[in-house]
Tab-separated table of C-alpha atoms in Angstrom:
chain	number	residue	atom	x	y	z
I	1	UNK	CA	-144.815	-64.295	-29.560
I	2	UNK	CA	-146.491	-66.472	-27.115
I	3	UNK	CA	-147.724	-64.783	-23.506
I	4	UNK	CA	-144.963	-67.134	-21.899
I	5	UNK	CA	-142.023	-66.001	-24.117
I	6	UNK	CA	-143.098	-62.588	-23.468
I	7	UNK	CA	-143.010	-63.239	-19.692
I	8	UNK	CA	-139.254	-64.664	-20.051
I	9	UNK	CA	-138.364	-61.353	-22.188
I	10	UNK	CA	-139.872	-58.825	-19.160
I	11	UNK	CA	-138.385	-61.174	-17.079
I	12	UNK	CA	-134.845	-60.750	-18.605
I	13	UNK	CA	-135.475	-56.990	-18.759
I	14	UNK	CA	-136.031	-56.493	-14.611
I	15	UNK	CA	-132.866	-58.558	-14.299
I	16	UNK	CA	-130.742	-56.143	-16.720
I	17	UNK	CA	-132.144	-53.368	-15.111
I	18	UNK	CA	-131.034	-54.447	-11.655
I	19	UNK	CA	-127.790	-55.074	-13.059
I	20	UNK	CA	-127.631	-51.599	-14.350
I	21	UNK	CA	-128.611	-50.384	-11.733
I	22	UNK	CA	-125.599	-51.504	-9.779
I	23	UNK	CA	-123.167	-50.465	-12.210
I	24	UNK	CA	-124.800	-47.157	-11.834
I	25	UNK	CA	-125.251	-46.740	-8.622
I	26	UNK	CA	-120.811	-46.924	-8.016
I	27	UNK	CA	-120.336	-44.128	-10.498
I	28	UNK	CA	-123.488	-42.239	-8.532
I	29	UNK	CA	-122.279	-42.576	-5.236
I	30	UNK	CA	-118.645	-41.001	-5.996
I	31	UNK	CA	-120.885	-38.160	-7.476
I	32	UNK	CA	-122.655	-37.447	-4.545
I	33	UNK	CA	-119.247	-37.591	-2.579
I	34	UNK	CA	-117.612	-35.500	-4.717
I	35	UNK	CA	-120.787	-32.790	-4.277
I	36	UNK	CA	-120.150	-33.418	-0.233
I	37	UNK	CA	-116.429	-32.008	-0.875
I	38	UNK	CA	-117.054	-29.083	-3.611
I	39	UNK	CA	-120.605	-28.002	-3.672
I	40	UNK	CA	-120.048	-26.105	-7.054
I	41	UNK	CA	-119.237	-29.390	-8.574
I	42	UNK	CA	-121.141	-29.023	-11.629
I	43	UNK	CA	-120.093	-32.612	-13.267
I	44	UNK	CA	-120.420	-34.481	-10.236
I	45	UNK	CA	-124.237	-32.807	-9.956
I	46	UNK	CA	-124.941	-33.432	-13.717
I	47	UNK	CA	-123.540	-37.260	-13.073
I	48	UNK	CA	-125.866	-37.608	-10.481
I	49	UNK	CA	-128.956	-35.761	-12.508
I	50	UNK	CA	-128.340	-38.434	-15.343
I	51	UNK	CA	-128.462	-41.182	-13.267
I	52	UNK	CA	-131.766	-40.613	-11.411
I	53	UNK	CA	-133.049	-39.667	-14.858
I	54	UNK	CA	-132.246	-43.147	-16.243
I	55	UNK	CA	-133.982	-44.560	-12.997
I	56	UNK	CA	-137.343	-42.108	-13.403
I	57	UNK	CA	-137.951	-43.077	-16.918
I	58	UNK	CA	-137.742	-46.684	-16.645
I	59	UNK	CA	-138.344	-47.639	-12.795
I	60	UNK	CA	-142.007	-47.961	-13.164
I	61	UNK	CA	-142.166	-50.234	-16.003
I	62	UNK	CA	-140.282	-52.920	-14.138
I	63	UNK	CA	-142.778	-53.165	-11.012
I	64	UNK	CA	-140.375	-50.313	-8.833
I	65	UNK	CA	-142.859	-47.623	-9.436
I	66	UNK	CA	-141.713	-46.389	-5.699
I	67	UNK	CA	-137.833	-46.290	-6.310
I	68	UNK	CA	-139.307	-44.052	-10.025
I	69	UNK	CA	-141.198	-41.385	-8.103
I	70	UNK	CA	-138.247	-41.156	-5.615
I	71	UNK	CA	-135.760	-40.863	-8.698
I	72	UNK	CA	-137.773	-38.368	-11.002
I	73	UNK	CA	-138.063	-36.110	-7.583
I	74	UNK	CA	-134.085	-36.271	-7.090
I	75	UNK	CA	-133.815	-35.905	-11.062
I	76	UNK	CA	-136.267	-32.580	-10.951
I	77	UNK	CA	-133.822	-30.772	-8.114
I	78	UNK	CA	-130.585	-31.720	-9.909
I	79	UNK	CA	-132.646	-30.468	-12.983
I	80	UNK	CA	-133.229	-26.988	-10.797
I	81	UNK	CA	-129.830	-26.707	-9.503
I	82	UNK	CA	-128.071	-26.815	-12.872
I	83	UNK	CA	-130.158	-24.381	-14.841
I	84	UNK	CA	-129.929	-21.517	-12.229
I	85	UNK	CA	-126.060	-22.124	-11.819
I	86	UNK	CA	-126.822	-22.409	-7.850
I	87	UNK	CA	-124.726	-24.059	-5.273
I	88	UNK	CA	-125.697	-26.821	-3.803
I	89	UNK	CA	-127.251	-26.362	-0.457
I	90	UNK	CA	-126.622	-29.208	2.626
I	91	UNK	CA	-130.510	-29.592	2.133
I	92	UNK	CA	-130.192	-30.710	-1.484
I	93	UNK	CA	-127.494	-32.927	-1.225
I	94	UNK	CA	-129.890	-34.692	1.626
I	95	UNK	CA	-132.929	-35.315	-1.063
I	96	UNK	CA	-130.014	-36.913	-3.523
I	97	UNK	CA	-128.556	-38.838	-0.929
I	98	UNK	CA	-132.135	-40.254	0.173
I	99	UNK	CA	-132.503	-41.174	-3.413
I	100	UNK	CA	-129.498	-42.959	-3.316
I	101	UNK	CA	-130.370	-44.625	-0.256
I	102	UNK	CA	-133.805	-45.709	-2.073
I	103	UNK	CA	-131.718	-47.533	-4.672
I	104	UNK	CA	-129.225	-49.186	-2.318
I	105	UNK	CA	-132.416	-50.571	-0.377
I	106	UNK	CA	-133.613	-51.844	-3.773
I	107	UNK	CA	-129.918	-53.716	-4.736
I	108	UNK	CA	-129.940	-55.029	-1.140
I	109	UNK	CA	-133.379	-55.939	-0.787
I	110	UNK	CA	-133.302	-58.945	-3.236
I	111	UNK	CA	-135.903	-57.444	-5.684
I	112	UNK	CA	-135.683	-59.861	-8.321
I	113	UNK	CA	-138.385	-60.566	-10.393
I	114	UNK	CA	-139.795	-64.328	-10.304
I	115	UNK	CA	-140.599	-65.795	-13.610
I	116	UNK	CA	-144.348	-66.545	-12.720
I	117	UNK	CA	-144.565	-63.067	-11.684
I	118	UNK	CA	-143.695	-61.454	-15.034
I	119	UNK	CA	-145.340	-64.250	-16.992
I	120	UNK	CA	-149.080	-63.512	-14.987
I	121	UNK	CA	-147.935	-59.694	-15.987
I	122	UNK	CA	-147.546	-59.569	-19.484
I	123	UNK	CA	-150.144	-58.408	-21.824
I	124	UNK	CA	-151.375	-60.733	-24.716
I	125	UNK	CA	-150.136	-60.416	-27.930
I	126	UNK	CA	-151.642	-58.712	-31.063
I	127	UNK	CA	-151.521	-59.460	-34.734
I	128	UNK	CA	-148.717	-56.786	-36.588
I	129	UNK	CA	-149.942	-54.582	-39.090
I	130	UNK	CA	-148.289	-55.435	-42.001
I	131	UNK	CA	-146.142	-52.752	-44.204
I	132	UNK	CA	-144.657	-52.949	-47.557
I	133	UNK	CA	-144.832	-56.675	-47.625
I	134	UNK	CA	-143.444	-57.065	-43.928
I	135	UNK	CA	-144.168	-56.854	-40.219
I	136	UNK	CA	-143.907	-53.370	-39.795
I	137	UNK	CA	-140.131	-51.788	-39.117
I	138	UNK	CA	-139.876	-49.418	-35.907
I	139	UNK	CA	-136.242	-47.877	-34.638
I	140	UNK	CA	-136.202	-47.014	-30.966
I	141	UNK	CA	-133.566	-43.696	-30.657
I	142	UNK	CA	-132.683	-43.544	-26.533
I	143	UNK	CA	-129.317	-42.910	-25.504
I	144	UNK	CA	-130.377	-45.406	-22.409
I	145	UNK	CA	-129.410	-48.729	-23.327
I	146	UNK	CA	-131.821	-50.540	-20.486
I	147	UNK	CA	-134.842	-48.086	-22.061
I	148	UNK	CA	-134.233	-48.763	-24.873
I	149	UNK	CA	-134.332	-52.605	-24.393
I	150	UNK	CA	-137.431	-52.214	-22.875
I	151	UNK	CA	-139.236	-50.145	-25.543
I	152	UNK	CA	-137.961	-52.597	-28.150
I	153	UNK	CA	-139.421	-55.822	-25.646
I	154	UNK	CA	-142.155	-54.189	-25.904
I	155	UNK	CA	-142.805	-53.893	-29.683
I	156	UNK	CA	-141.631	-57.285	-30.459
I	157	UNK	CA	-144.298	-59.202	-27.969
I	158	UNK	CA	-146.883	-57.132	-30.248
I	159	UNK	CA	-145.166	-58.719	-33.325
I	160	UNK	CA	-143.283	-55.307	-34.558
I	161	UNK	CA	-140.312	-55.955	-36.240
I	162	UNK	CA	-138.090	-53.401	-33.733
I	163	UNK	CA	-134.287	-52.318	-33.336
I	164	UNK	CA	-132.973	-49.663	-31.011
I	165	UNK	CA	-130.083	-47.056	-31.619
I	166	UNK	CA	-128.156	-45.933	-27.930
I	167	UNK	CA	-125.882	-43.490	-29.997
I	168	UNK	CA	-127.507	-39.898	-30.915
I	169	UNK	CA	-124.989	-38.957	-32.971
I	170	UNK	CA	-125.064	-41.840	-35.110
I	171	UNK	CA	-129.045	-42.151	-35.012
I	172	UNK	CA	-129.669	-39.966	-38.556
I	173	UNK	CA	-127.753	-41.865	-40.246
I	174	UNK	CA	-129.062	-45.182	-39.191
I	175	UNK	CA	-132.547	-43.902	-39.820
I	176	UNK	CA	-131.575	-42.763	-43.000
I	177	UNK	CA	-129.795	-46.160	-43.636
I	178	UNK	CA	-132.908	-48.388	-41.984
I	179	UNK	CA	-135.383	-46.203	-43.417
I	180	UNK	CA	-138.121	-47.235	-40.740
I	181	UNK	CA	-141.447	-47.296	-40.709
I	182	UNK	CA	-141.600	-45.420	-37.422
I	183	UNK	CA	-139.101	-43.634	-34.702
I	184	UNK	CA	-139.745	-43.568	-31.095
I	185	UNK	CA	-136.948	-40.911	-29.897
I	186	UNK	CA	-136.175	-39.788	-26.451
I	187	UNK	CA	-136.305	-36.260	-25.865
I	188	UNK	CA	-133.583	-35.876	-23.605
I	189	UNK	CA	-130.061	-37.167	-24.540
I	190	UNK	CA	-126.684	-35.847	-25.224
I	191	UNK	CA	-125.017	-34.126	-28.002
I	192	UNK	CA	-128.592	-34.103	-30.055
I	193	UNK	CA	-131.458	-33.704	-28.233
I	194	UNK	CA	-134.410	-34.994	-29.789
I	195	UNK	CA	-136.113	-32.224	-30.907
I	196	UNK	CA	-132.613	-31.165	-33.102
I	197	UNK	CA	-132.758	-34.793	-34.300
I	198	UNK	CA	-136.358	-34.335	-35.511
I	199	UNK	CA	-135.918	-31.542	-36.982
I	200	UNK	CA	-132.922	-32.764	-39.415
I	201	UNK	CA	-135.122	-35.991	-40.057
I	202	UNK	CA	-138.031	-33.601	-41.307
I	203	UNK	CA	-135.483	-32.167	-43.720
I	204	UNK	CA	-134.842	-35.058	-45.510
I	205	UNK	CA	-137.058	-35.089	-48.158
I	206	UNK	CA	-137.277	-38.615	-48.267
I	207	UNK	CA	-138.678	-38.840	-44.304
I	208	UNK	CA	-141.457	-36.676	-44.663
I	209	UNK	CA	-143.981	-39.434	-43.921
I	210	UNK	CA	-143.034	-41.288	-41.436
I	211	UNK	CA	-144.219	-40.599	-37.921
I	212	UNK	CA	-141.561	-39.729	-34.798
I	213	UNK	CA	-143.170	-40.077	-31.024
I	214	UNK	CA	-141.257	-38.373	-28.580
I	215	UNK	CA	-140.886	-40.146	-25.106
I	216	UNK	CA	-140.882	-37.542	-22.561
I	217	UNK	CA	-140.733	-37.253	-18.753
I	218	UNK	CA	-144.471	-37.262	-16.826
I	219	UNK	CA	-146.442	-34.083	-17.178
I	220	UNK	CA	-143.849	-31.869	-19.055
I	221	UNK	CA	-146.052	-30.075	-21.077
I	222	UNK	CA	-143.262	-27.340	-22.456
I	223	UNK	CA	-141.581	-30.817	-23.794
I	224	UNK	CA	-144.859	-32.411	-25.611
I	225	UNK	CA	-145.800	-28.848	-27.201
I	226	UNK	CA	-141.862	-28.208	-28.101
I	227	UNK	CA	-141.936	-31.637	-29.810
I	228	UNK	CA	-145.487	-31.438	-31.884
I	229	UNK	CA	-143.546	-27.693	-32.982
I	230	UNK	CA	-140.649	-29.468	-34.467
I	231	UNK	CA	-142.654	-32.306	-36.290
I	232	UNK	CA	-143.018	-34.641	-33.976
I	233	UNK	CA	-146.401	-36.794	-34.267
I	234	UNK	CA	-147.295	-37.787	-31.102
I	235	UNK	CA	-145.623	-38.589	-27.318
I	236	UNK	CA	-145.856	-41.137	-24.568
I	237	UNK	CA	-144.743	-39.904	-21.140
I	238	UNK	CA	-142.299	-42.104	-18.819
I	239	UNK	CA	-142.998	-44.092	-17.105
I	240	UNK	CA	-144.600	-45.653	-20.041
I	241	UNK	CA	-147.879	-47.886	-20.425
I	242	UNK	CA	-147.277	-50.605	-22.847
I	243	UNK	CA	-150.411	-50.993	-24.048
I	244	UNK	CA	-150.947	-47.296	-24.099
I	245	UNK	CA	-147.189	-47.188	-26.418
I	246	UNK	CA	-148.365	-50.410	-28.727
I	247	UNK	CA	-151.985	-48.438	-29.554
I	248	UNK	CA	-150.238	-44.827	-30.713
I	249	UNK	CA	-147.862	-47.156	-32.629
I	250	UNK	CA	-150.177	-48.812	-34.197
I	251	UNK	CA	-152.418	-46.112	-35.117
I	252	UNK	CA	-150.269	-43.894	-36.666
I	253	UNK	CA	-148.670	-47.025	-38.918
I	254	UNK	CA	-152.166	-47.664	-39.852
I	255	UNK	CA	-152.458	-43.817	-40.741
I	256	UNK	CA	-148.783	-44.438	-42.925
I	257	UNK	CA	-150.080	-47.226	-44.558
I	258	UNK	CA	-153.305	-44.891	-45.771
I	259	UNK	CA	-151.141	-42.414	-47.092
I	260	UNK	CA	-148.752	-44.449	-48.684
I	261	UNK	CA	-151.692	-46.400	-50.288
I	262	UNK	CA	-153.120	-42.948	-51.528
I	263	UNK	CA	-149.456	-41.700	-52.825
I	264	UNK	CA	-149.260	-45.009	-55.588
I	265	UNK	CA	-153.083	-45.414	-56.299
I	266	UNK	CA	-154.912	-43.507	-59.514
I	267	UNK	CA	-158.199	-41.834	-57.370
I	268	UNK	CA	-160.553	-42.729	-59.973
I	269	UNK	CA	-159.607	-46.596	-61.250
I	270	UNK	CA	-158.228	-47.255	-57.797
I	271	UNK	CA	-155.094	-49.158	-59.635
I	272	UNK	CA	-151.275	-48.377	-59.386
I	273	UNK	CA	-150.518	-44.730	-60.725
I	274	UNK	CA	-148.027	-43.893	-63.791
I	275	UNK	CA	-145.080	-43.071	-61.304
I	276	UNK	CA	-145.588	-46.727	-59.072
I	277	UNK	CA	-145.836	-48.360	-62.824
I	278	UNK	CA	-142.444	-47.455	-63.736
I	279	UNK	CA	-140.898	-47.580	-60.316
I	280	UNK	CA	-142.189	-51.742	-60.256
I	281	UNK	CA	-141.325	-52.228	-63.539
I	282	UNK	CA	-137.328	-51.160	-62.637
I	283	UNK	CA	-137.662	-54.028	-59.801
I	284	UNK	CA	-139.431	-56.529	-61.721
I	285	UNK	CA	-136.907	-56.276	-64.702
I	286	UNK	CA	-134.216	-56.724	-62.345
I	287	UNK	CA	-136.031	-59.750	-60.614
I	288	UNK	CA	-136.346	-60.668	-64.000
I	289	UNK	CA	-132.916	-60.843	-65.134
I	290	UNK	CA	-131.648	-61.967	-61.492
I	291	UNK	CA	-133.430	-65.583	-61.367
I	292	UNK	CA	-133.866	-66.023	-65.208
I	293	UNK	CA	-138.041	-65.800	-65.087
I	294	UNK	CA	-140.457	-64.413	-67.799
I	295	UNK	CA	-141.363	-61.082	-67.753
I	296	UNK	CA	-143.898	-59.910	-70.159
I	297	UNK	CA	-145.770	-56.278	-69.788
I	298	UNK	CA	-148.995	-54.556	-71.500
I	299	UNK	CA	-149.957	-51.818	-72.894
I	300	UNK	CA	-153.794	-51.457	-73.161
I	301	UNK	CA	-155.860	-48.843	-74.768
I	302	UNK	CA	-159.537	-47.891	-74.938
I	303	UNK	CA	-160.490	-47.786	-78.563
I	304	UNK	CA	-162.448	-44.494	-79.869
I	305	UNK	CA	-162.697	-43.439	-76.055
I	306	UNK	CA	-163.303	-39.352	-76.878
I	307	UNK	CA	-166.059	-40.753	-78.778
I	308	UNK	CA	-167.884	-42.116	-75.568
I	309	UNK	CA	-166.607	-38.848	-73.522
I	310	UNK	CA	-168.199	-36.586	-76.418
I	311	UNK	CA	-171.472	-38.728	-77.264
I	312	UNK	CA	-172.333	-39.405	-73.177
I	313	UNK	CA	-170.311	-37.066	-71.242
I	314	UNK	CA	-166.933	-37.122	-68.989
I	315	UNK	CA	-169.197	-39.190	-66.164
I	316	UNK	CA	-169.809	-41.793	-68.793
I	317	UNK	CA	-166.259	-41.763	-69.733
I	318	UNK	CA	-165.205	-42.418	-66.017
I	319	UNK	CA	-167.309	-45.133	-65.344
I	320	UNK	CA	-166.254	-46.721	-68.538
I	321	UNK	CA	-161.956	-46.877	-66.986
I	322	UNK	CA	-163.517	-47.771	-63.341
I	323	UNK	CA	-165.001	-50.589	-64.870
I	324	UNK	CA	-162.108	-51.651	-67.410
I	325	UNK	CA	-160.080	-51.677	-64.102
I	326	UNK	CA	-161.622	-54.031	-62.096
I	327	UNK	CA	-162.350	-56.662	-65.580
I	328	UNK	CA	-158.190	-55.858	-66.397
I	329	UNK	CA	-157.903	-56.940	-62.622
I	330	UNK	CA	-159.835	-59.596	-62.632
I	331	UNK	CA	-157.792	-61.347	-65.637
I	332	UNK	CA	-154.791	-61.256	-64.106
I	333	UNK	CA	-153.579	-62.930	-61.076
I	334	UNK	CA	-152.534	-61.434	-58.363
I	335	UNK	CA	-148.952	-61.254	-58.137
I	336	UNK	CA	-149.414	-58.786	-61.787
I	337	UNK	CA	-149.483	-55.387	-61.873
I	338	UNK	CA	-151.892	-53.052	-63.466
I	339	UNK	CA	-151.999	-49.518	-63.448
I	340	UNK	CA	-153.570	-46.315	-65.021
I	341	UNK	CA	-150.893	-45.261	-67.093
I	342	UNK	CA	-152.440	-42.182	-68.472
I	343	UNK	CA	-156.105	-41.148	-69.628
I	344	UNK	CA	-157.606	-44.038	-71.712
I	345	UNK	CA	-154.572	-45.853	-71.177
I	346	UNK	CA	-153.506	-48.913	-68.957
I	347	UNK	CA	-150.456	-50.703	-68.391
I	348	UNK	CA	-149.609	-54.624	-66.683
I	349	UNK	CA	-146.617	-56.143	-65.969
I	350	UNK	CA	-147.200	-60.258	-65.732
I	351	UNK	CA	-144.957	-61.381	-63.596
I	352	UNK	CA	-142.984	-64.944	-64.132
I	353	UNK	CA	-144.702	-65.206	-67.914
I	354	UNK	CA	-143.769	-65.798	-70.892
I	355	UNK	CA	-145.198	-64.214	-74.256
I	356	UNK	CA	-146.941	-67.309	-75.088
I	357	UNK	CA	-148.392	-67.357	-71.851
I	358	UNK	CA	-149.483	-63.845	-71.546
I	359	UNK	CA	-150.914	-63.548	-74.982
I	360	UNK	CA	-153.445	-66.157	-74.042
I	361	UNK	CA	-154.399	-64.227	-71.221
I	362	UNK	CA	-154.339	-60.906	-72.743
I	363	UNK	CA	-156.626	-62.328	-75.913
I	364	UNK	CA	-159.166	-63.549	-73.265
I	365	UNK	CA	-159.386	-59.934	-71.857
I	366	UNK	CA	-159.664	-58.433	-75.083
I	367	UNK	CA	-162.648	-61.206	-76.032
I	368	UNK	CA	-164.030	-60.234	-72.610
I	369	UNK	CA	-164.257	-56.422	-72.860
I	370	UNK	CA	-166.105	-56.606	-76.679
I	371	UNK	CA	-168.665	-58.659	-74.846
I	372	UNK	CA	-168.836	-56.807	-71.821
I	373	UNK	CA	-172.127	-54.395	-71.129
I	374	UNK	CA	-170.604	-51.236	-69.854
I	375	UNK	CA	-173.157	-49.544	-67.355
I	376	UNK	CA	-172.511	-45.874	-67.604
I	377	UNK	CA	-175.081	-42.543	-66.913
I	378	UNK	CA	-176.329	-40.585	-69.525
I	379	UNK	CA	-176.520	-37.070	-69.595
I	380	UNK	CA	-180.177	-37.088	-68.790
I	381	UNK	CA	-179.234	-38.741	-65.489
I	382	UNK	CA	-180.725	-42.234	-67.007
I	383	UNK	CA	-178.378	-45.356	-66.642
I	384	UNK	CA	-177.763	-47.170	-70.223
I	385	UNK	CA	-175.201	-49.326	-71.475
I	386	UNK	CA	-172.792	-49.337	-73.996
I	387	UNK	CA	-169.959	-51.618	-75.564
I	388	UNK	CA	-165.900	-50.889	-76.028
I	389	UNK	CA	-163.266	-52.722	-77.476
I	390	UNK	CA	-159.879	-52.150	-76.684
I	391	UNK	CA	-156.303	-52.553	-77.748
I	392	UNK	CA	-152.908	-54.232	-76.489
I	393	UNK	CA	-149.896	-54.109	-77.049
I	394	UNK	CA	-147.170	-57.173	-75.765
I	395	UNK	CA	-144.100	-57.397	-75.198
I	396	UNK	CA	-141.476	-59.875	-73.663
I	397	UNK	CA	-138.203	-58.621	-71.745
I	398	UNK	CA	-135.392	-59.849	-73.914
I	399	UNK	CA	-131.452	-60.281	-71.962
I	400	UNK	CA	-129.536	-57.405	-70.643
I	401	UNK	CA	-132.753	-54.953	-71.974
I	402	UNK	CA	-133.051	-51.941	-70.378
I	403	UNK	CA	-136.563	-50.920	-69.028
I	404	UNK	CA	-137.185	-48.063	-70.595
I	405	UNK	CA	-136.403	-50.126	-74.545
I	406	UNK	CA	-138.880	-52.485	-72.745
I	407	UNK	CA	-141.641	-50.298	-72.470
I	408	UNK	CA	-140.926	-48.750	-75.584
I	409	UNK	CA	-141.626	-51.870	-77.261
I	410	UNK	CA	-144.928	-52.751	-75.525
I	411	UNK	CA	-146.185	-48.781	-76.752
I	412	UNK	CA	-144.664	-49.333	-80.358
I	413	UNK	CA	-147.116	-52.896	-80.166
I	414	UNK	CA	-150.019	-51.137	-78.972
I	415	UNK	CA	-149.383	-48.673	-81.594
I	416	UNK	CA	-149.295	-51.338	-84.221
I	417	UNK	CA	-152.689	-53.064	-82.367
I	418	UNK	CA	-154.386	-49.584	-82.708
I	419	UNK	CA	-153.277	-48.641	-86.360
I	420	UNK	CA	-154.431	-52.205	-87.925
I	421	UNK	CA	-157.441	-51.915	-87.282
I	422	UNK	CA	-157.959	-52.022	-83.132
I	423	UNK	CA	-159.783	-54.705	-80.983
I	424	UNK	CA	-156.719	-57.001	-81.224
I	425	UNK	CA	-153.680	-58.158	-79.397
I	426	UNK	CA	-150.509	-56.909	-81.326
I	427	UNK	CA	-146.777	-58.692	-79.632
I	428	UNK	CA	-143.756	-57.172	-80.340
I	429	UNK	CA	-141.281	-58.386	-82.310
């Protein structure tokens, strides 16, 4: 997003929150009357407490940091008042109505944001970081429509792909049906709170990964250590800082995208694992089938590899798959996918090819291994070499075949590869 589009979205923002504002400040002002007539009027104090609370959180972040500090005092005494069960006092309803007076002077006052202004204000840009093949996905949970605009504002000037829930009680279910990368949830909101919600997310068993910062109010401490309790990863305190909120986003995805990486990756080859192999291979076969494209995967085995494990040890025997990785790797292109499939064994799905196609490249891997110097240490701690050969075993995805026939085939040809004789290339029928 350029620095003058993001100007014209902050821009936009200041404007809808002046406009809320109004409508807010009607429903506020009957409040406070009603509080002047009954002074046990807990609805009409709660109204009231809600409003400033909207005001506190948000205020700040739209160049009114005076009118927050004047809201998040009138939101702390509400706050008082309703969890002692006290009445309210001709003193208190003074401090509200000054706050209410601080928003009318703000709604009178002409405090409209110029488009220069907001363009000089907002930050720069930054690249996304990038997550399963996309920008990555953040949900905003805030029962605050104008906060949650803003949060959202803020993550797509730094190239997030964002969205924004105002509805607690719908918000598991539309992380569940989103399946984000990350939640930003607001602590305080009705029917759910967001510690309850955070606590149901971290029972999913599907959710267990991905991070949840809690937006709380300005140096509530009880809050931040409640949250961490319930599973909460980090917190940014309102008034926020955008470019304090776009750096603990973007650190924790980058700490996602680690873990993700090490949850599909073998540790020693550094290629997919067994369970990614057959997860792909249920996509690919679709993909397949769906725009009528070649699909042809490999099954590839080191020949005699105890032999290696018993005559040089298990080191030898490890640096023997690291390297058959990286030359497996190497021979295919990049849209393929290899993985360890299980001890000696490897498996690639070629992606888009035909049999013809991939036997040629499969016979020039197999050529390339049998002439290949593998550089593996010796028991005596001396470095020597030593030559492999391996097997394959093709096999092409024939119409309406299931996956699991498909991979059957591609083991029955490696079987076939290894029991005539090995160091050859054996395609299934």
């Amino acid at each position: 997003m350029s620095l003058d589009a993001a100007g014209d979205q902050i821009f936009e923002l200041k404007l809808i929150f002046l406009r809320e504002l109004g409508t807010g400040y009607a429903s506020a002002k009957a409040a406070h009357e009603a509080l002047s007539r009954d002074a046990k009027d807990r609805a009409a104090l709660q109204s009231l407490r809600e409003f400033f609370h909207k005001i506190a959180g948000t205020a700040e972040n739209v160049e009114l940091g005076l009118l927050g500090r004047l809201a998040s005092t009138c939101e702390i005494t509400a706050d008082g008042l309703l969890e002692q069960g006290a009445d309210v006092q001709w003193r208190t309803l003074q401090i509200l109505g000054d706050g209410l007076a601080g928003v009318a002077s703000v709604l009178e006052g002409g405090s409209r944001p110029t488009r220069q202004e907001t363009a000089e204000s907002a930050p720069a840009p930054e690249m996304p970081i990038a997550l399963s093949g996309g920008a990555a996905r953040v949900l905003v949970i805030d029962d605050d429509p104008f906060s949650a605009r803003l949060v959202d504002s803020v993550l797509r000037a730094a190239g997030f792909e964002s969205s924004f829930c105002c509805e607690p009680d719908k918000a598991f279910n539309t992380i569940v049906a989103e399946n984000p990368d990350l939640v930003i949830l607001d602590v305080v909101m009705p029917k759910i709170d967001g510690f309850r919600l955070c606590q149901r997310v971290r029972a999913h068993p599907g959710l267990q990964l991905m991070p949840i910062i809690f937006v709380t109010r300005k140096g509530d401490v009880e809050q931040r250590v409640r949250g961490l309790q319930v599973g909460g990863n980090d917190y940014v305190a309102k008034p926020f800082e955008p470019q304090e909120l776009v750096a603990r986003v973007r650190s924790h995805l980058q700490r996602l995208s680690e873990l993700r990486e090490l949850a599909i990756r073998d540790g020693l080859t550094r290629c997919y694992n067994n369970k990614y192999f057959k997860g792909r291979l249920e996509v690919e076969v679709g993909r397949s089938r769906r725009y009528q494209t070649g699909l042809t995967i490999g099954m590839l085995d080191v020949d005699h590899f105890k032999r290696i494990n018993d005559a040089y040890g298990h080191p030898a025997g490890d640096a023997v798959l690291s390297h058959m990785a990286s030359l497996i790797t190497a021979s295919v292109r990049s849209s393929d996918v290899v993985a360890r499939y299980g001890g000696e064994e490897f498996g690639f799905l070629l992606v888009d090819a035909a049999v013809e196609e991939a036997t040629i490249i499969v016979q020039r891997l197999r050529e390339f291994v049998a002439r290949h110097r593998f550089e593996v240490p010796a028991l005596n701690g001396e470095p020597l070499t030593l030559n492999c050969t391996v097997s394959i075993g093709l096999a092409s995805l024939k119409p309406d075949e299931i996956s699991q026939a498909f991979l059957h085939r591609a083991d029955g040809a490696l079987y076939e590869a290894k029991n005539t004789g090995r160091n050859r290339v054996w395609v299934a029928p």
